[in-house]
mmCIF file of C-alpha atoms and ligand atoms in Angstrom:
data_model
loop_
_atom_site.group_PDB
_atom_site.id
_atom_site.type_symbol
_atom_site.label_atom_id
_atom_site.label_comp_id
_atom_site.label_asym_id
_atom_site.label_seq_id
_atom_site.Cartn_x
_atom_site.Cartn_y
_atom_site.Cartn_z
ATOM 1 C CA MET Z 1 -52.379 89.210 168.804
ATOM 2 C CA GLY Z 2 -54.115 92.265 167.370
ATOM 3 C CA ILE Z 3 -53.176 95.884 167.752
ATOM 4 C CA ARG Z 4 -56.119 96.511 170.080
ATOM 5 C CA GLU Z 5 -54.991 93.875 172.595
ATOM 6 C CA ASN Z 6 -51.379 95.001 172.289
ATOM 7 C CA LEU Z 7 -52.361 98.598 172.965
ATOM 8 C CA LEU Z 8 -54.430 97.648 176.000
ATOM 9 C CA ARG Z 9 -51.497 95.775 177.506
ATOM 10 C CA LEU Z 10 -49.062 98.501 176.593
ATOM 11 C CA GLU Z 11 -51.246 101.192 178.158
ATOM 12 C CA GLU Z 12 -51.485 99.167 181.363
ATOM 13 C CA ARG Z 13 -47.708 98.898 181.517
ATOM 14 C CA ILE Z 14 -47.174 102.598 180.779
ATOM 15 C CA GLU Z 15 -49.710 103.541 183.475
ATOM 16 C CA ARG Z 16 -48.084 101.265 185.998
ATOM 17 C CA ALA Z 17 -44.554 102.505 185.262
ATOM 18 C CA ALA Z 18 -45.693 106.125 185.461
ATOM 19 C CA ARG Z 19 -47.532 105.602 188.710
ATOM 20 C CA ALA Z 20 -44.582 103.766 190.267
ATOM 21 C CA ALA Z 21 -42.389 106.735 189.368
ATOM 22 C CA GLY Z 22 -44.876 109.271 190.734
ATOM 23 C CA ARG Z 23 -45.518 110.596 187.245
ATOM 24 C CA ARG Z 24 -48.704 111.214 185.302
ATOM 25 C CA ARG Z 25 -49.627 109.174 182.245
ATOM 26 C CA GLU Z 26 -50.443 112.318 180.292
ATOM 27 C CA ASP Z 27 -46.861 113.551 180.648
ATOM 28 C CA ILE Z 28 -45.693 110.657 178.503
ATOM 29 C CA THR Z 29 -46.270 110.606 174.753
ATOM 30 C CA LEU Z 30 -46.582 107.246 173.071
ATOM 31 C CA VAL Z 31 -44.961 107.443 169.639
ATOM 32 C CA ALA Z 32 -46.004 104.405 167.609
ATOM 33 C CA VAL Z 33 -43.091 103.527 165.327
ATOM 34 C CA THR Z 34 -44.495 102.314 162.032
ATOM 35 C CA LYS Z 35 -41.527 101.447 159.829
ATOM 36 C CA THR Z 36 -42.538 98.431 157.683
ATOM 37 C CA VAL Z 37 -46.142 98.792 158.931
ATOM 38 C CA SER Z 38 -48.785 99.255 156.222
ATOM 39 C CA PRO Z 39 -51.066 102.307 156.085
ATOM 40 C CA GLU Z 40 -54.046 100.048 156.822
ATOM 41 C CA ARG Z 41 -52.544 98.892 160.101
ATOM 42 C CA ILE Z 42 -51.453 102.404 161.001
ATOM 43 C CA ARG Z 43 -55.077 103.435 160.419
ATOM 44 C CA GLU Z 44 -56.157 100.725 162.842
ATOM 45 C CA ALA Z 45 -53.898 102.216 165.517
ATOM 46 C CA TYR Z 46 -55.201 105.681 164.666
ATOM 47 C CA ASP Z 47 -58.779 104.494 165.132
ATOM 48 C CA LEU Z 48 -57.774 103.234 168.584
ATOM 49 C CA GLY Z 49 -56.773 106.790 169.462
ATOM 50 C CA ILE Z 50 -53.036 107.007 168.710
ATOM 51 C CA ARG Z 51 -52.055 110.356 167.168
ATOM 52 C CA HIS Z 52 -48.248 110.267 167.317
ATOM 53 C CA PHE Z 53 -46.468 108.062 164.792
ATOM 54 C CA GLY Z 54 -42.785 107.624 164.024
ATOM 55 C CA GLU Z 55 -41.086 106.731 160.745
ATOM 56 C CA SER Z 56 -37.406 106.259 160.028
ATOM 57 C CA ARG Z 57 -37.138 106.596 156.249
ATOM 58 C CA LEU Z 58 -38.457 109.490 154.215
ATOM 59 C CA GLN Z 59 -39.173 107.468 151.067
ATOM 60 C CA GLU Z 60 -41.177 104.896 152.990
ATOM 61 C CA ALA Z 61 -43.019 107.534 154.985
ATOM 62 C CA LEU Z 62 -44.176 109.974 152.305
ATOM 63 C CA PRO Z 63 -46.825 107.727 150.700
ATOM 64 C CA LYS Z 64 -48.193 106.927 154.164
ATOM 65 C CA LEU Z 65 -48.367 110.585 155.144
ATOM 66 C CA GLU Z 66 -50.320 111.212 151.994
ATOM 67 C CA VAL Z 67 -53.119 108.738 152.685
ATOM 68 C CA LEU Z 68 -53.408 108.994 156.471
ATOM 69 C CA PRO Z 69 -55.379 111.606 158.449
ATOM 70 C CA LYS Z 70 -53.910 115.095 158.652
ATOM 71 C CA ASP Z 71 -54.190 115.422 162.424
ATOM 72 C CA ILE Z 72 -51.390 112.886 162.940
ATOM 73 C CA HIS Z 73 -48.184 114.191 164.513
ATOM 74 C CA TRP Z 74 -45.428 112.557 162.512
ATOM 75 C CA HIS Z 75 -42.069 112.007 164.222
ATOM 76 C CA PHE Z 76 -38.917 111.366 162.226
ATOM 77 C CA VAL Z 77 -36.804 108.880 164.194
ATOM 78 C CA GLY Z 78 -34.355 107.583 161.564
ATOM 79 C CA THR Z 79 -30.965 108.823 160.493
ATOM 80 C CA LEU Z 80 -31.447 112.305 159.094
ATOM 81 C CA GLN Z 81 -29.356 112.522 155.950
ATOM 82 C CA SER Z 82 -28.610 116.132 155.149
ATOM 83 C CA ASN Z 83 -29.719 115.765 151.529
ATOM 84 C CA LYS Z 84 -33.168 114.735 152.775
ATOM 85 C CA ALA Z 85 -33.366 116.914 155.873
ATOM 86 C CA ARG Z 86 -35.213 119.716 154.146
ATOM 87 C CA ARG Z 87 -38.025 117.459 152.959
ATOM 88 C CA VAL Z 88 -38.186 115.784 156.340
ATOM 89 C CA ALA Z 89 -38.565 119.185 157.994
ATOM 90 C CA GLU Z 90 -41.361 120.034 155.590
ATOM 91 C CA ASN Z 91 -43.300 116.861 156.322
ATOM 92 C CA PHE Z 92 -42.686 115.934 159.950
ATOM 93 C CA ALA Z 93 -43.769 117.715 163.130
ATOM 94 C CA VAL Z 94 -40.879 116.442 165.238
ATOM 95 C CA LEU Z 95 -37.301 115.574 164.257
ATOM 96 C CA HIS Z 96 -35.685 113.255 166.808
ATOM 97 C CA THR Z 97 -32.246 112.893 165.260
ATOM 98 C CA LEU Z 98 -30.411 116.185 164.947
ATOM 99 C CA GLU Z 99 -26.689 115.707 165.233
ATOM 100 C CA ASN Z 100 -24.743 117.910 162.835
ATOM 101 C CA GLU Z 101 -24.490 121.304 161.173
ATOM 102 C CA ARG Z 102 -25.137 119.986 157.678
ATOM 103 C CA GLN Z 103 -28.639 118.964 158.746
ATOM 104 C CA LEU Z 104 -29.220 122.410 160.215
ATOM 105 C CA ARG Z 105 -28.248 124.174 157.011
ATOM 106 C CA ALA Z 106 -30.637 121.953 155.051
ATOM 107 C CA ILE Z 107 -33.498 122.483 157.491
ATOM 108 C CA ALA Z 108 -32.966 126.244 157.420
ATOM 109 C CA GLY Z 109 -34.034 126.150 153.782
ATOM 110 C CA ALA Z 110 -37.343 124.497 154.591
ATOM 111 C CA GLY Z 111 -39.270 127.506 155.809
ATOM 112 C CA THR Z 112 -40.877 125.468 158.586
ATOM 113 C CA ARG Z 113 -39.640 125.419 162.156
ATOM 114 C CA PRO Z 114 -40.256 121.885 163.417
ATOM 115 C CA ASP Z 115 -39.830 120.664 166.979
ATOM 116 C CA ALA Z 116 -36.502 118.898 167.275
ATOM 117 C CA LEU Z 117 -34.392 116.778 169.573
ATOM 118 C CA ILE Z 118 -30.651 116.225 169.525
ATOM 119 C CA GLU Z 119 -29.723 112.562 169.288
ATOM 120 C CA ILE Z 120 -27.093 111.458 171.794
ATOM 121 C CA ASN Z 121 -24.830 108.429 171.419
ATOM 122 C CA ILE Z 122 -25.093 107.859 175.127
ATOM 123 C CA ALA Z 123 -22.800 104.840 175.440
ATOM 124 C CA ASP Z 124 -20.135 106.280 173.103
ATOM 125 C CA GLU Z 125 -20.552 103.385 170.739
ATOM 126 C CA PRO Z 126 -18.377 103.533 167.632
ATOM 127 C CA GLN Z 127 -20.345 103.559 164.338
ATOM 128 C CA LYS Z 128 -23.522 104.550 166.120
ATOM 129 C CA SER Z 129 -25.390 107.674 165.114
ATOM 130 C CA GLY Z 130 -25.874 110.526 167.528
ATOM 131 C CA LEU Z 131 -23.665 113.109 169.142
ATOM 132 C CA ARG Z 132 -21.258 112.244 171.908
ATOM 133 C CA ALA Z 133 -22.231 113.854 175.183
ATOM 134 C CA GLU Z 134 -18.956 115.801 175.259
ATOM 135 C CA ASP Z 135 -19.880 117.502 171.965
ATOM 136 C CA LEU Z 136 -23.291 118.672 173.131
ATOM 137 C CA ASP Z 137 -22.314 122.157 174.331
ATOM 138 C CA ARG Z 138 -20.716 123.079 171.045
ATOM 139 C CA PHE Z 139 -23.607 121.738 168.953
ATOM 140 C CA LEU Z 140 -26.176 123.470 171.154
ATOM 141 C CA GLU Z 141 -24.653 126.783 170.122
ATOM 142 C CA SER Z 142 -25.070 125.912 166.454
ATOM 143 C CA VAL Z 143 -28.686 124.840 166.906
ATOM 144 C CA LEU Z 144 -29.641 127.960 168.823
ATOM 145 C CA GLU Z 145 -27.813 130.182 166.377
ATOM 146 C CA CYS Z 146 -29.504 128.556 163.393
ATOM 147 C CA ASN Z 147 -32.939 129.188 164.875
ATOM 148 C CA CYS Z 148 -34.399 126.803 162.296
ATOM 149 C CA VAL Z 149 -35.989 124.384 164.784
ATOM 150 C CA ARG Z 150 -37.781 124.571 168.110
ATOM 151 C CA LEU Z 151 -35.260 122.731 170.225
ATOM 152 C CA ARG Z 152 -37.184 120.645 172.769
ATOM 153 C CA GLY Z 153 -34.664 118.245 174.235
ATOM 154 C CA LEU Z 154 -32.743 115.028 173.636
ATOM 155 C CA MET Z 155 -33.195 111.569 172.180
ATOM 156 C CA THR Z 156 -31.239 108.340 172.406
ATOM 157 C CA VAL Z 157 -31.511 104.802 171.107
ATOM 158 C CA GLY Z 158 -28.911 103.349 173.442
ATOM 159 C CA PRO Z 159 -26.891 100.168 173.318
ATOM 160 C CA GLN Z 160 -28.192 96.637 172.925
ATOM 161 C CA VAL Z 161 -28.411 95.117 176.363
ATOM 162 C CA SER Z 162 -29.646 91.747 177.573
ATOM 163 C CA CYS Z 163 -31.768 93.117 180.381
ATOM 164 C CA PRO Z 164 -33.705 96.444 180.488
ATOM 165 C CA GLU Z 165 -32.284 97.280 183.887
ATOM 166 C CA GLU Z 166 -28.855 97.685 182.266
ATOM 167 C CA MET Z 167 -30.214 100.732 180.446
ATOM 168 C CA ARG Z 168 -30.921 102.634 183.632
ATOM 169 C CA PRO Z 169 -27.517 104.346 183.990
ATOM 170 C CA TYR Z 170 -27.684 105.504 180.366
ATOM 171 C CA PHE Z 171 -31.209 106.851 180.737
ATOM 172 C CA ARG Z 172 -30.176 108.594 183.927
ATOM 173 C CA LYS Z 173 -27.241 110.172 182.119
ATOM 174 C CA MET Z 174 -29.661 111.424 179.473
ATOM 175 C CA ALA Z 175 -31.869 113.047 182.099
ATOM 176 C CA ASN Z 176 -28.812 114.843 183.464
ATOM 177 C CA LEU Z 177 -27.682 115.976 180.019
ATOM 178 C CA LEU Z 178 -31.127 117.431 179.367
ATOM 179 C CA LYS Z 179 -30.369 120.114 181.945
ATOM 180 C CA LYS Z 180 -27.864 121.586 179.493
ATOM 181 C CA VAL Z 181 -30.549 122.223 176.877
ATOM 182 C CA PRO Z 182 -31.993 125.718 177.380
ATOM 183 C CA GLY Z 183 -35.708 125.291 177.981
ATOM 184 C CA GLY Z 184 -35.417 121.602 177.119
ATOM 185 C CA SER Z 185 -38.099 119.362 178.590
ATOM 186 C CA TRP Z 186 -38.486 116.435 176.186
ATOM 187 C CA LEU Z 187 -36.606 113.162 176.579
ATOM 188 C CA SER Z 188 -37.202 110.636 173.821
ATOM 189 C CA MET Z 189 -35.953 107.303 175.129
ATOM 190 C CA GLY Z 190 -37.280 103.820 175.680
ATOM 191 C CA MET Z 191 -38.474 101.286 173.110
ATOM 192 C CA SER Z 192 -40.458 98.025 173.394
ATOM 193 C CA GLN Z 193 -37.760 96.319 175.474
ATOM 194 C CA ASP Z 194 -36.995 99.036 177.973
ATOM 195 C CA PHE Z 195 -39.703 101.727 178.059
ATOM 196 C CA GLU Z 196 -40.640 101.072 181.677
ATOM 197 C CA VAL Z 197 -37.123 101.835 182.903
ATOM 198 C CA ALA Z 198 -37.078 104.869 180.574
ATOM 199 C CA ILE Z 199 -40.311 106.176 182.119
ATOM 200 C CA GLN Z 200 -38.885 105.714 185.594
ATOM 201 C CA GLU Z 201 -35.868 107.783 184.542
ATOM 202 C CA GLY Z 202 -37.902 110.614 183.045
ATOM 203 C CA ALA Z 203 -38.739 109.757 179.424
ATOM 204 C CA THR Z 204 -41.429 112.028 177.979
ATOM 205 C CA HIS Z 205 -41.574 110.265 174.607
ATOM 206 C CA ILE Z 206 -41.350 106.492 174.284
ATOM 207 C CA ARG Z 207 -40.956 105.023 170.800
ATOM 208 C CA ILE Z 208 -42.767 101.734 170.467
ATOM 209 C CA GLY Z 209 -42.882 99.436 167.437
ATOM 210 C CA THR Z 210 -42.807 95.740 168.218
ATOM 211 C CA ALA Z 211 -44.957 95.845 171.356
ATOM 212 C CA LEU Z 212 -47.774 97.357 169.281
ATOM 213 C CA PHE Z 213 -47.447 95.884 165.819
ATOM 214 C CA GLY Z 214 -45.566 92.642 166.487
ATOM 215 C CA GLU Z 215 -42.184 91.548 165.178
ATOM 216 C CA ARG Z 216 -41.024 93.255 162.003
ATOM 217 C CA ASP Z 217 -39.853 91.178 159.065
ATOM 218 C CA ARG Z 218 -36.137 91.591 158.774
ATOM 219 C CA ILE Z 219 -35.276 93.446 155.591
HETATM 220 C C1 PLP G 301 -37.680 100.839 165.193
HETATM 221 C C2 PLP G 301 -37.387 101.903 166.164
HETATM 222 C C3 PLP G 301 -38.063 101.971 167.390
HETATM 223 C C4 PLP G 301 -39.065 100.931 167.857
HETATM 224 O O1 PLP G 301 -38.387 99.802 168.281
HETATM 225 P P1 PLP G 301 -39.175 98.561 168.947
HETATM 226 O O2 PLP G 301 -38.095 97.827 169.638
HETATM 227 O O3 PLP G 301 -39.775 97.793 167.820
HETATM 228 O O4 PLP G 301 -40.185 99.111 169.861
HETATM 229 C C5 PLP G 301 -37.758 103.025 168.233
HETATM 230 N N1 PLP G 301 -36.864 103.971 167.897
HETATM 231 C C6 PLP G 301 -36.203 103.941 166.728
HETATM 232 C C7 PLP G 301 -35.222 105.027 166.420
HETATM 233 C C8 PLP G 301 -36.435 102.910 165.835
HETATM 234 O O5 PLP G 301 -35.767 102.875 164.673
#
């Protein structure tokens, strides 16, 4: 199925989930995640009206940023290695994956002040990126002190579950944690499998790859 049909279906589902939760569609930003997607297909999505795109690797993203329209809001959703954080900050509007002081020091050298979210490892999974909820207070101090980003809120990927409904308690925990972020109002959570539950629990940014562009080839 083409991107146009996928987007129509996706929009219907987003609308329905928002309405069921008593929320407005325009309070939810669709971030189209385009890792492994060619610039031509990203352009197709752009021509259908999408303006927020997410990439997870700097090296893959830079050539795309170069050839695609300049009014795109690029979101960095991958692991933010500190040795690349400065260049990411210079090229992306929103960083979804802040989690340590090394990144902050690198971003401080960028001379831009991007929007940013702190990534939370919401199920305390070993080996998973993101900050544990218990470490949020301490890291918040560092972020605010650094003053190198506009801190907007929180992001999570969440555990692999067999049914979207199993994500609900984690998403709910995220919405509660957001209250700790001074002025924080953005919650980036929900992907192709579970965005409806995420919207019901307060997601403001859903990150969608597969439901728009189809299955990715495994690398
Ligand atoms: C790939 C990716 C997505 C999109 O996942 P889908 O299941 O394809 O919708 C969302 N968030 C992050 C961080 C990703 O890496």
